[in-house]
mmCIF file of C-alpha atoms and ligand atoms in Angstrom:
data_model
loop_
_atom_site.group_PDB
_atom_site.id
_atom_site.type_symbol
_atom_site.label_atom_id
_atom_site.label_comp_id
_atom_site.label_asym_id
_atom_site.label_seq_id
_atom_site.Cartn_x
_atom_site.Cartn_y
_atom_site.Cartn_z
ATOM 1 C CA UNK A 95 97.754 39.538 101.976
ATOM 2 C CA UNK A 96 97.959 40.902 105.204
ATOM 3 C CA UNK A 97 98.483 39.156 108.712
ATOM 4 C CA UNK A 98 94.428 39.267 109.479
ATOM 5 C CA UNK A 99 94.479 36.548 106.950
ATOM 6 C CA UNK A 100 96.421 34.333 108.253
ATOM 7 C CA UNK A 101 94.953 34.639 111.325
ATOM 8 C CA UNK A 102 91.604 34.409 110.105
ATOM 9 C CA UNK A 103 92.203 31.046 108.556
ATOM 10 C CA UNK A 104 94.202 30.038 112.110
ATOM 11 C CA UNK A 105 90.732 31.176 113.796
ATOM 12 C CA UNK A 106 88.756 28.846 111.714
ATOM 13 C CA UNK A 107 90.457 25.720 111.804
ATOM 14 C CA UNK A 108 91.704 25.549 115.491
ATOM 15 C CA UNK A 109 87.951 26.210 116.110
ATOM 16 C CA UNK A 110 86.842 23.785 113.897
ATOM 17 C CA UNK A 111 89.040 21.183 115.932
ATOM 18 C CA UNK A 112 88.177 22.420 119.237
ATOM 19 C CA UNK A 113 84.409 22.009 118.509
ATOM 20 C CA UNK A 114 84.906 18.665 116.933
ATOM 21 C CA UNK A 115 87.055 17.532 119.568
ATOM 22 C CA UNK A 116 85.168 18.904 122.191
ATOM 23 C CA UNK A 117 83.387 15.491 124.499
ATOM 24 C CA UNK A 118 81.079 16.958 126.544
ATOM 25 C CA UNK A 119 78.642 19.741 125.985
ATOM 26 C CA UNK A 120 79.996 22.136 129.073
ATOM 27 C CA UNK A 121 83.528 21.401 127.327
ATOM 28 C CA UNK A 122 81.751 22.782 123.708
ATOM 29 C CA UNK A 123 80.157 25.859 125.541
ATOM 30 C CA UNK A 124 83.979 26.394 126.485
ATOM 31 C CA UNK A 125 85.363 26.428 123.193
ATOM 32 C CA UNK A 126 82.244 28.417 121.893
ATOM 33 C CA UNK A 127 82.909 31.301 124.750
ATOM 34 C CA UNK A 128 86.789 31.297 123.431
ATOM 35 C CA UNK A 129 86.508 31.008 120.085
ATOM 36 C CA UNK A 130 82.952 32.861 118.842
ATOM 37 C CA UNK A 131 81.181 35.180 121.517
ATOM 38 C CA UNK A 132 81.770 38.084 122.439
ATOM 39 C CA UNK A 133 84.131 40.705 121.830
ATOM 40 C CA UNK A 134 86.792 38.877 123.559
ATOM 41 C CA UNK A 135 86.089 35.949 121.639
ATOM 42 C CA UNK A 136 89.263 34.626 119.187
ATOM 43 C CA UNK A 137 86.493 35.511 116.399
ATOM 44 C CA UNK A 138 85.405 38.605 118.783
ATOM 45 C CA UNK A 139 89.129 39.844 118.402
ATOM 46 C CA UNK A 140 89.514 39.792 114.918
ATOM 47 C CA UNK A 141 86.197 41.647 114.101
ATOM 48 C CA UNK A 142 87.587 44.344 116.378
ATOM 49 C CA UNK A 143 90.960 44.301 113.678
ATOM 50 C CA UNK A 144 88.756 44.862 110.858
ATOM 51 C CA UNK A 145 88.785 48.223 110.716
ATOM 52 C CA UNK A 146 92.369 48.553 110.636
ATOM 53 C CA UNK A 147 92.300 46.599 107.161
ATOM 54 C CA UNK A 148 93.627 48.547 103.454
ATOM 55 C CA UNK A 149 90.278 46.210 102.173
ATOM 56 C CA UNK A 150 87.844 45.415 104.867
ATOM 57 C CA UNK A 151 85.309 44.152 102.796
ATOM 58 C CA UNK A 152 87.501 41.281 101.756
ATOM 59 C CA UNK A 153 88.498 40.755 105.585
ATOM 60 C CA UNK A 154 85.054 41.181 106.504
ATOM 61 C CA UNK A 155 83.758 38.571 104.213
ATOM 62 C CA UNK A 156 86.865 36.445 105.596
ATOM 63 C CA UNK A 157 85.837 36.648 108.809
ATOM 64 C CA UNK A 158 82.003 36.247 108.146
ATOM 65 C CA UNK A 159 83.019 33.124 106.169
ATOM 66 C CA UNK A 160 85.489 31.284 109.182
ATOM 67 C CA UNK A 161 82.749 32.477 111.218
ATOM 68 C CA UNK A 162 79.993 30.748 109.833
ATOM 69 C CA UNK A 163 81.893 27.832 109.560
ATOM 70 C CA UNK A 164 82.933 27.986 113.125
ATOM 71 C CA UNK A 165 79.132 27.993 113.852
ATOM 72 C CA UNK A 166 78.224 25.392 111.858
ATOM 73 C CA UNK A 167 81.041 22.837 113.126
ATOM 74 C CA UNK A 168 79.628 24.119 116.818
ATOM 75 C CA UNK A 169 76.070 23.320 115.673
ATOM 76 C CA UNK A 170 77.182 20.158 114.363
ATOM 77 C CA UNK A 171 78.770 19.187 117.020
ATOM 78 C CA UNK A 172 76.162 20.263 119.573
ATOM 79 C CA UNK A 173 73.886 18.383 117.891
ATOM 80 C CA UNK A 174 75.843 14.892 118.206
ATOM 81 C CA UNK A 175 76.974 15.450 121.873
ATOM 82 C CA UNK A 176 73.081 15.671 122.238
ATOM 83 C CA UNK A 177 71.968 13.309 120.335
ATOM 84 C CA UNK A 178 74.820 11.216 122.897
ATOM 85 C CA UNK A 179 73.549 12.123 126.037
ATOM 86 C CA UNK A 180 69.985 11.300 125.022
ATOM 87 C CA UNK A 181 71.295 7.963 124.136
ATOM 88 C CA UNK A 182 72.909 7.324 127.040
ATOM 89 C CA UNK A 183 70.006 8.547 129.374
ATOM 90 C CA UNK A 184 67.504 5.900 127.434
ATOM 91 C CA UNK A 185 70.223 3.188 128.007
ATOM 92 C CA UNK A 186 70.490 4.103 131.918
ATOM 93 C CA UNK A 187 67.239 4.816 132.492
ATOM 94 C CA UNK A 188 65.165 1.962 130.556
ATOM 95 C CA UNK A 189 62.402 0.302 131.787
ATOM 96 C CA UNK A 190 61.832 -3.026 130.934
ATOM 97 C CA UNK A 191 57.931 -3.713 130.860
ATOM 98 C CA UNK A 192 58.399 -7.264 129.737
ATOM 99 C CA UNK A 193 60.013 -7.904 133.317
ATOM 100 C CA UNK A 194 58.085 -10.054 135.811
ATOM 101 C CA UNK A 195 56.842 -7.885 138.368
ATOM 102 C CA UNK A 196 59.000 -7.537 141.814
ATOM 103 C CA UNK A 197 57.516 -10.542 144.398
ATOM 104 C CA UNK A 198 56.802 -9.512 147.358
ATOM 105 C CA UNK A 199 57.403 -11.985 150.428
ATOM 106 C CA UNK A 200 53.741 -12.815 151.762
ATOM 107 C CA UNK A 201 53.971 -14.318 155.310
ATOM 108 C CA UNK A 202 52.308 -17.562 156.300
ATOM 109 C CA UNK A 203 50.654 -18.928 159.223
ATOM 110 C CA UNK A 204 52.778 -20.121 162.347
ATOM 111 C CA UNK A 205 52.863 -24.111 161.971
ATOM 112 C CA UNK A 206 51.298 -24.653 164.939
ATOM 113 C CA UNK A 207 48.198 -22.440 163.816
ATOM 114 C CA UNK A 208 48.127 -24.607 160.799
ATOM 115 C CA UNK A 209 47.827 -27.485 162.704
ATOM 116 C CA UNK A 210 45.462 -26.657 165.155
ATOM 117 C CA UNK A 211 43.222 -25.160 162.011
ATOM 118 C CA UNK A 212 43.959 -28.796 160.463
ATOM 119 C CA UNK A 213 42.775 -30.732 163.620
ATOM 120 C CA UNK A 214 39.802 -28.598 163.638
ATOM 121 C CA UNK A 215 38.500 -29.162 160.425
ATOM 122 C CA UNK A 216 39.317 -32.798 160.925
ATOM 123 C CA UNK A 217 36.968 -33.023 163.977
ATOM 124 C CA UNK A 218 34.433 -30.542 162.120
ATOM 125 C CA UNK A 219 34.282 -32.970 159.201
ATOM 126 C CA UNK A 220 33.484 -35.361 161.945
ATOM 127 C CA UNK A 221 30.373 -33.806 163.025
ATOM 128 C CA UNK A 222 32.037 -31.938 166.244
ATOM 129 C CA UNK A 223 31.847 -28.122 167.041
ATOM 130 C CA UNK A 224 34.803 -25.665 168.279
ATOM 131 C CA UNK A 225 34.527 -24.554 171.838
ATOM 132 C CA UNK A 226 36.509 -22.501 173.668
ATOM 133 C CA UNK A 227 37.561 -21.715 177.527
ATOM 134 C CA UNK A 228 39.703 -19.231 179.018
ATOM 135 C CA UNK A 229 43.406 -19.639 179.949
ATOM 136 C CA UNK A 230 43.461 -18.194 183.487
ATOM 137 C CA UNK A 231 40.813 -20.334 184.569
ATOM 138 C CA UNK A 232 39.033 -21.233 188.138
ATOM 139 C CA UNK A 233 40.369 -24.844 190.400
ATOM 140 C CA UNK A 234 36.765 -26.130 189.967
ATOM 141 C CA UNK A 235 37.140 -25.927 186.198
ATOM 142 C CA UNK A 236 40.644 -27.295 185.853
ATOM 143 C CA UNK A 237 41.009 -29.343 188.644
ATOM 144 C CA UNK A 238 37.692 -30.035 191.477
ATOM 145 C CA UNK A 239 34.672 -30.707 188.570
ATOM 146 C CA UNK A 240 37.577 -33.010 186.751
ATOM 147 C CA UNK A 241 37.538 -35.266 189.734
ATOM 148 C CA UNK A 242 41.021 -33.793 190.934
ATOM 149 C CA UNK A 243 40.247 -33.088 194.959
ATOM 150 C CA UNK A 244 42.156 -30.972 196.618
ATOM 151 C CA UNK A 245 45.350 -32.449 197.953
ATOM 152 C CA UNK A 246 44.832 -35.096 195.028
ATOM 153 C CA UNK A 247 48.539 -36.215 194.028
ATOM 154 C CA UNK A 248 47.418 -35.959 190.341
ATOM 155 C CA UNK A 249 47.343 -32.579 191.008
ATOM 156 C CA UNK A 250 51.264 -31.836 192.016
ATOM 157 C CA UNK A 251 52.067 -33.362 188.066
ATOM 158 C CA UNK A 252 50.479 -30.173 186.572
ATOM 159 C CA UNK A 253 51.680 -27.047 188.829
ATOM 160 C CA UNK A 254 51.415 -23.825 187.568
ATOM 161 C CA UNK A 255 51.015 -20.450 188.055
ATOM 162 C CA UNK A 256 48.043 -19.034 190.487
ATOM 163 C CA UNK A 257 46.777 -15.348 190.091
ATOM 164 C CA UNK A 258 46.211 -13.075 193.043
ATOM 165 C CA UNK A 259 42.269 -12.756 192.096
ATOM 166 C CA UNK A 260 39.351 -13.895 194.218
ATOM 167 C CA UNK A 261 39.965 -16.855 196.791
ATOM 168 C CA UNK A 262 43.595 -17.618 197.288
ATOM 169 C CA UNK A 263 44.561 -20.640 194.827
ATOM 170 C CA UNK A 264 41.803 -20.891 192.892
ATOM 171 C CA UNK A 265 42.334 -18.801 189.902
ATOM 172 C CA UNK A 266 45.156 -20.019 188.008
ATOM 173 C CA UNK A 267 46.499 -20.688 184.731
ATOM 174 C CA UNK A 268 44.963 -23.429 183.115
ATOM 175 C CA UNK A 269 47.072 -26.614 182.957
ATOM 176 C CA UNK A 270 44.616 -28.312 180.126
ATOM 177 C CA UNK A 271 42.337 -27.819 177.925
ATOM 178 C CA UNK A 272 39.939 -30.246 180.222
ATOM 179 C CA UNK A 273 37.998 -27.494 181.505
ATOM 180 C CA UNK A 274 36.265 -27.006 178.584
ATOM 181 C CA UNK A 275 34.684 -30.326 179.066
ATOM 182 C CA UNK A 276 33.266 -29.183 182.127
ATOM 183 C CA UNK A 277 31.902 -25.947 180.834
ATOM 184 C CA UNK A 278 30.983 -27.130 177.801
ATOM 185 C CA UNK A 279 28.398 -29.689 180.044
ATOM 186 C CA UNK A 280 27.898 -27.250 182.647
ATOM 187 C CA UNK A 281 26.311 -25.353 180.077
ATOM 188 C CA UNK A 282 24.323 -27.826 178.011
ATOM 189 C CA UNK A 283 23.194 -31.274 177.930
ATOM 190 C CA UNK A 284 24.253 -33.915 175.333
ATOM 191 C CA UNK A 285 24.187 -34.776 173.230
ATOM 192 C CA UNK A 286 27.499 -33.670 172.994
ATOM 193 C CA UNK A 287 29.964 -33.509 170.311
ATOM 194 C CA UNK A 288 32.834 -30.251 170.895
ATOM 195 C CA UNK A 289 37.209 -29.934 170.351
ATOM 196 C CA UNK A 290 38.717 -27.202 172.550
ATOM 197 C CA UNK A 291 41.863 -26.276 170.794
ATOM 198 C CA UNK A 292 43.812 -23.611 173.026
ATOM 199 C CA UNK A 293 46.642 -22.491 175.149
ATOM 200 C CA UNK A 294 47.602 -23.874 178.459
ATOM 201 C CA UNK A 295 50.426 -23.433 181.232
ATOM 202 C CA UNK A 296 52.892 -25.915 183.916
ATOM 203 C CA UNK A 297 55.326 -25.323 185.740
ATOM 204 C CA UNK A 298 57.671 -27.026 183.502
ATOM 205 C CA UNK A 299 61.633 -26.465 183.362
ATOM 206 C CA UNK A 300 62.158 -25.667 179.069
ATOM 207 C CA UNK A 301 64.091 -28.712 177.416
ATOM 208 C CA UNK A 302 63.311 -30.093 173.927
ATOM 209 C CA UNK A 303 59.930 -31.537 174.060
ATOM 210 C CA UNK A 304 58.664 -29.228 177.174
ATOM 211 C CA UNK A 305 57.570 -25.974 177.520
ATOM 212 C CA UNK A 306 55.618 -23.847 180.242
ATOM 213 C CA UNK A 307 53.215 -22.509 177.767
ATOM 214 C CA UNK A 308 51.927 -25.035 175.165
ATOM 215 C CA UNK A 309 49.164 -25.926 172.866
ATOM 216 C CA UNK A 310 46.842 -28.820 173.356
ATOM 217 C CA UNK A 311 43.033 -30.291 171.802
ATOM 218 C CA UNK A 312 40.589 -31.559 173.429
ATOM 219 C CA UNK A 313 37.678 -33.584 172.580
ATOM 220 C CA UNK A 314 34.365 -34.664 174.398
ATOM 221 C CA UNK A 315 31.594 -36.772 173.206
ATOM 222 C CA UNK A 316 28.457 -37.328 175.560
ATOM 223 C CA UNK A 317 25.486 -38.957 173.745
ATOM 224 C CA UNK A 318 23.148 -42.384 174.646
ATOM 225 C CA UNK A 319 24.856 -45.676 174.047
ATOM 226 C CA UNK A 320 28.695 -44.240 173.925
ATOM 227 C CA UNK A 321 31.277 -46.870 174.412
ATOM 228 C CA UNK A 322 34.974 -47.042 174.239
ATOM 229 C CA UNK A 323 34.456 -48.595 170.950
ATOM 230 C CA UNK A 324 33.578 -45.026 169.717
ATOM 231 C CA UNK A 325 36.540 -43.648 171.278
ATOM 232 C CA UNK A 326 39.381 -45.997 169.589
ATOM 233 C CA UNK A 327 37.509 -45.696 166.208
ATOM 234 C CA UNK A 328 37.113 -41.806 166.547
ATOM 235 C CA UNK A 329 41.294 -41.424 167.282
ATOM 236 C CA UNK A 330 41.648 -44.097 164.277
ATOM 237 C CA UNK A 331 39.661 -42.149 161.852
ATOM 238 C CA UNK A 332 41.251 -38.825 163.069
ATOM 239 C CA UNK A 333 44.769 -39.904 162.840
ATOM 240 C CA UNK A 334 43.836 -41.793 159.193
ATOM 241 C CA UNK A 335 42.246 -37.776 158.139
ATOM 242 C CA UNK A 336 45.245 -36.301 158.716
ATOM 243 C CA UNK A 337 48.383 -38.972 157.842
ATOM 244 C CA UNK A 338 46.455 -41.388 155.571
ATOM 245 C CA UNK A 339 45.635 -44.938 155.696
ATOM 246 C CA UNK A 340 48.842 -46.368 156.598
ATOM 247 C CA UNK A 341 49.279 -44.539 160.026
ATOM 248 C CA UNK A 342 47.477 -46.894 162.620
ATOM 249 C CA UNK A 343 47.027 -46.091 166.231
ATOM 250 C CA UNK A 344 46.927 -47.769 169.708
ATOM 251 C CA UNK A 345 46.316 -47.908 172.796
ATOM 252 C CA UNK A 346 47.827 -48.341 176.077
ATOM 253 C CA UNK A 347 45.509 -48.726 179.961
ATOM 254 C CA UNK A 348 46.533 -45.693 181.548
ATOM 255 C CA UNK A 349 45.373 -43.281 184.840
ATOM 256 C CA UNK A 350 43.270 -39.999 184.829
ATOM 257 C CA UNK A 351 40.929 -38.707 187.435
ATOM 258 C CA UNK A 352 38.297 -37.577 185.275
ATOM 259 C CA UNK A 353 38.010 -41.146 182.842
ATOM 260 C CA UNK A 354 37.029 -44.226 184.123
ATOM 261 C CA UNK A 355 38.913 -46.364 182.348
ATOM 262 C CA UNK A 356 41.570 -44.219 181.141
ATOM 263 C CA UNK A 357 44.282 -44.713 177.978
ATOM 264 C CA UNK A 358 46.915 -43.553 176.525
ATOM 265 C CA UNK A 359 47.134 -43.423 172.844
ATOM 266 C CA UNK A 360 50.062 -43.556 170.618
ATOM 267 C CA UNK A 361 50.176 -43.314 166.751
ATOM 268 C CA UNK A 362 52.536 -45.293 164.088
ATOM 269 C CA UNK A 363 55.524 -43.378 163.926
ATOM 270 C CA UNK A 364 55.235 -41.488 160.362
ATOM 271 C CA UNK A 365 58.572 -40.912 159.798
ATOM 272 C CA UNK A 366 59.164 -44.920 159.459
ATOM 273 C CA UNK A 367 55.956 -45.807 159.026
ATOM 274 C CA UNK A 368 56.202 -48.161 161.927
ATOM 275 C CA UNK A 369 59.656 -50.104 161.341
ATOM 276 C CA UNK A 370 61.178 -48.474 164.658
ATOM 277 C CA UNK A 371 63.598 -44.811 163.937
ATOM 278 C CA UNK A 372 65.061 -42.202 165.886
ATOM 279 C CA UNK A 373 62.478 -40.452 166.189
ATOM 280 C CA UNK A 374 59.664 -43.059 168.028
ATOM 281 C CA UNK A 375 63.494 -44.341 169.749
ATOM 282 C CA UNK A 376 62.669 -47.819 167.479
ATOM 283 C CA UNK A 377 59.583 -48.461 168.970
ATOM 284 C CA UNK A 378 57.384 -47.423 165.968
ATOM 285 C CA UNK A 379 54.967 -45.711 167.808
ATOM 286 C CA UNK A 380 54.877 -41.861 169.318
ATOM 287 C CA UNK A 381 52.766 -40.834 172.444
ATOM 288 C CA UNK A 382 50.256 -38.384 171.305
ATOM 289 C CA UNK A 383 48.012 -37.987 174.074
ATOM 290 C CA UNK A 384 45.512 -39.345 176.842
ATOM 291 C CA UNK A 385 41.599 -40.280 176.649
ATOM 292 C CA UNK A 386 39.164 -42.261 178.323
ATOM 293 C CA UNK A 387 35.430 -42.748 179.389
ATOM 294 C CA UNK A 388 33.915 -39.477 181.397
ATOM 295 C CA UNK A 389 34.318 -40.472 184.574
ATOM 296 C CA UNK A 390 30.321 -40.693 186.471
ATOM 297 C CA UNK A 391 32.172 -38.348 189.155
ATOM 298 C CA UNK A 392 32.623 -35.860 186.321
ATOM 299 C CA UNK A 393 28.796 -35.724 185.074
ATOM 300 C CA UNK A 394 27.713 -35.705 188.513
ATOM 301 C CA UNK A 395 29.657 -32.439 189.035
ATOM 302 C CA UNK A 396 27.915 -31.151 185.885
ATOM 303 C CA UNK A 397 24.472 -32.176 186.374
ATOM 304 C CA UNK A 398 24.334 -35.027 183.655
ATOM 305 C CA UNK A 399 22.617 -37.938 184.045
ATOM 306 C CA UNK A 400 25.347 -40.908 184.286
ATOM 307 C CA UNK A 401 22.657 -43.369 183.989
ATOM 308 C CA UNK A 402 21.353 -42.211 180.932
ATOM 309 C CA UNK A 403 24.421 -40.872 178.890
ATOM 310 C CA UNK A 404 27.926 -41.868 178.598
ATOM 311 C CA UNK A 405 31.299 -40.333 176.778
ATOM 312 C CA UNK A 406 34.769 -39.794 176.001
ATOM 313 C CA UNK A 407 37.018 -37.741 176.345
ATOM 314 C CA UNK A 408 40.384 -36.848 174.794
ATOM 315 C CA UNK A 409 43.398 -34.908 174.908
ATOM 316 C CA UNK A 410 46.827 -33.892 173.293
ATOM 317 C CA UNK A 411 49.547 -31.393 172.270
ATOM 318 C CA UNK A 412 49.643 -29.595 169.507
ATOM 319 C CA UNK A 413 53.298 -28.372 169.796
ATOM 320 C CA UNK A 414 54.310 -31.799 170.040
ATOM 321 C CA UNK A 415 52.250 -33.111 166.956
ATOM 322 C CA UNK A 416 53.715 -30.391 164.940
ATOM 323 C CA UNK A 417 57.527 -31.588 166.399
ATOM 324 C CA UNK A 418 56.625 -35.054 165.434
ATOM 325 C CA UNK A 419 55.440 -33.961 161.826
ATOM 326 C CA UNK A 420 58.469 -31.504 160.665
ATOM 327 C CA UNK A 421 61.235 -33.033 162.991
ATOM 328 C CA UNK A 422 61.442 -29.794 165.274
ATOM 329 C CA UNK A 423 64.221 -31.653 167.728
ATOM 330 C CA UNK A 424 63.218 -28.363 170.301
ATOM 331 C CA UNK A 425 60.233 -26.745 170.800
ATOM 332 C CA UNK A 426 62.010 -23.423 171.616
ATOM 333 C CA UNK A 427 62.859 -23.224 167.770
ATOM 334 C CA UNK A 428 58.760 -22.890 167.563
ATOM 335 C CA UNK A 429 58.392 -19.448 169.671
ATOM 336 C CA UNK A 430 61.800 -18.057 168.935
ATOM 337 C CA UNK A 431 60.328 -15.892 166.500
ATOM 338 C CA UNK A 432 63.161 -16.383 164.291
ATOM 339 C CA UNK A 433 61.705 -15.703 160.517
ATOM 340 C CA UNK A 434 64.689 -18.024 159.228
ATOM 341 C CA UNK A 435 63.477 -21.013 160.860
ATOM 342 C CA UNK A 436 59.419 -20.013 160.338
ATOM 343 C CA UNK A 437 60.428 -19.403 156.833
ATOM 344 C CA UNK A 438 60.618 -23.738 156.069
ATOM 345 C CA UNK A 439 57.439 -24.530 157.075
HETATM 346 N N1 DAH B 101 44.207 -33.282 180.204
HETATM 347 C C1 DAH B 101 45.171 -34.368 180.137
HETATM 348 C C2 DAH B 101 46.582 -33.791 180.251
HETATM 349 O O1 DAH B 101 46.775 -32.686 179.927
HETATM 350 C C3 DAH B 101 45.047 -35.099 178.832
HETATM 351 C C4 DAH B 101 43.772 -35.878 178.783
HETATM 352 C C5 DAH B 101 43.704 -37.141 179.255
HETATM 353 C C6 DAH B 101 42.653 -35.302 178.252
HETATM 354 C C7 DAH B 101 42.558 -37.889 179.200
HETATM 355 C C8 DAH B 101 41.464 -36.010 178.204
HETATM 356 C C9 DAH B 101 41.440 -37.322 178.676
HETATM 357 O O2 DAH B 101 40.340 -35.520 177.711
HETATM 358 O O3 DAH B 101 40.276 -38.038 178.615
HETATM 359 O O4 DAH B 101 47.444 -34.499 180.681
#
């Protein structure tokens, strides 16, 4: 037997192992390129010998034989490092349709909005309509119709801003939501039953329960035969709408140009229900806002008949009702814009 053998059978089973042993594909096209193609091949090499054989055909069916099982152990082995791959790929790319479907973060309304909508539909559900005013507003609306002359001391606790517009100081950032009473009557006669939610402005320094831009409501009723009866049971119903039964309110004799007589009116304290807490500083009752009988003064500047029909009027803040309700200790944290803080309410 000559050396062509030998060689032969060395062909065969190193490239048997280097096919099985191969653990990636690229590593298998390796071996394959060494071991069976071409002419420079291990298997390439020997074919090339044949003819150099005393019996080729026997070395020629040696060779034909290692190579065929070369290329079957290749095949083989092709076929599982496949098979692998495929594996792996379903493992790292599998998608799980039994999986609850990604949430995505809806946003909600500011609380303040939620109020105000709240104390809307309180006073809607109470047989009143929404009006509305502007926020830079004219001195007869905010201040002259409400019974505020000029010069009037009342005037100097709600400074603000004026706006270079049309006579000097008389365009100006509302202070209140008052006006709308007066354009609300300007424009029609009772009877009368309106809130005016909206923005207003002072010239206040920032600190925890003051702002210069602020939120208030305002309410008006002008009809025959209104009495301050109506208004203390129309701030008890509201305040038993939107706490429940168990939050009472009261009221204290109090001064504003445009009522005649004038009160302010507090509310049982809801975080201790009235036993006296931090937050009402142990009285058990919080400030909400002021109200009081339309002054005659006020429908004469309107053109209402203050023999025939009488009202109320009321007013508060809506920034400081929402403070009250989620324990906001400053009312910077409202209009910070900071999502982290929005995000509790
Ligand atoms: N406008 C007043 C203020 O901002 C609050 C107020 C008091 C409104 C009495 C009223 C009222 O309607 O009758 O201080």
């Amino acid at each position: 037997m000559s050396q062509f053998f030998d060689d032969t059978e060395a062909v065969r089973v190193e490239g048997i192992r280097a096919a099985l042993g191969a653990e990636t594909i690229d590593a298998l096209d390796t071996a394959f390129r060494a071991y069976l193609k071409g002419k420079s091949s291990r298997a390439g090499e020997l074919k090339q010998r044949i003819k150099h054989e005393l019996d080729r055909a026997a070395a020629g069916r040696a060779l034909d034989e290692a190579t065929k099982a070369l290329e079957a152990a290749f095949a083989e082995r092709r076929a599982q490092l496949e098979t692998a791959v495929q594996a792996a790929s379903l493992v790292r790319d599998r998608v799980d349709l039994t999986l609850p479907g990604r949430d995505y973060r809806r946003g909600h309304l500011h609380p303040v909005t939620r109020i105000w909508r709240e104390l809307e539909d309180v006073f809607v559900g109470l047989g009143y309509k929404v009006a509305e005013g502007p926020e830079v507003e004219l001195d007869w609306y905010n201040f002259e119709a409400l019974n505020f002359p000029p010069g009037h001391p009342a005037r100097a606790m709600q400074d603000t801003l004026y706006v270079r517009l049309g006579e000097p100081e008389q365009v100006l950032l509302r202070t209140h939501t008052s006006p709308v009473q007066v354009r609300v009557m300007e424009a029609q006669q009772p009877p009368i039953y309106i809130v005016a939610p909206g923005r207003v402005f002072r010239r206040d320094t920032l600190d925890a329960r003051h702002s210069p831009v602020f939120h208030q409501i305002e309410g008006l009723a002008v009809d025959e035969g209104i009495t301050l009866g109506d208004l203390l049971g129309t701030i008890e119903a509201f305040v038993h709408a939107l706490f429940g039964p168990s939050i009472a309110s009261r009221f204290l004799p109090s001064f504003f140009p445009f009522t005649e007589p004038s009160v302010e009116f507090a509310m049982t304290c809801v975080f201790c229900e009235g036993a006296g807490c931090g937050v009402c500083s142990k009285t058990g009752w919080v400030e909400l806002g002021g109200a009081g009988m339309v002054d005659p003064n006020v429908f004469a500047a309107v053109g209402i008949d203050a023999e025939r029909y009488t009202g109320f009027a009321f007013g508060f803040g809506i920034d400081r009702l929402v403070q009250l309700l989620y324990g906001v200790d400053h009312v910077k944290n409202l209009w910070d814009g900071d999502v982290r803080f929005l995000r509790q309410f």
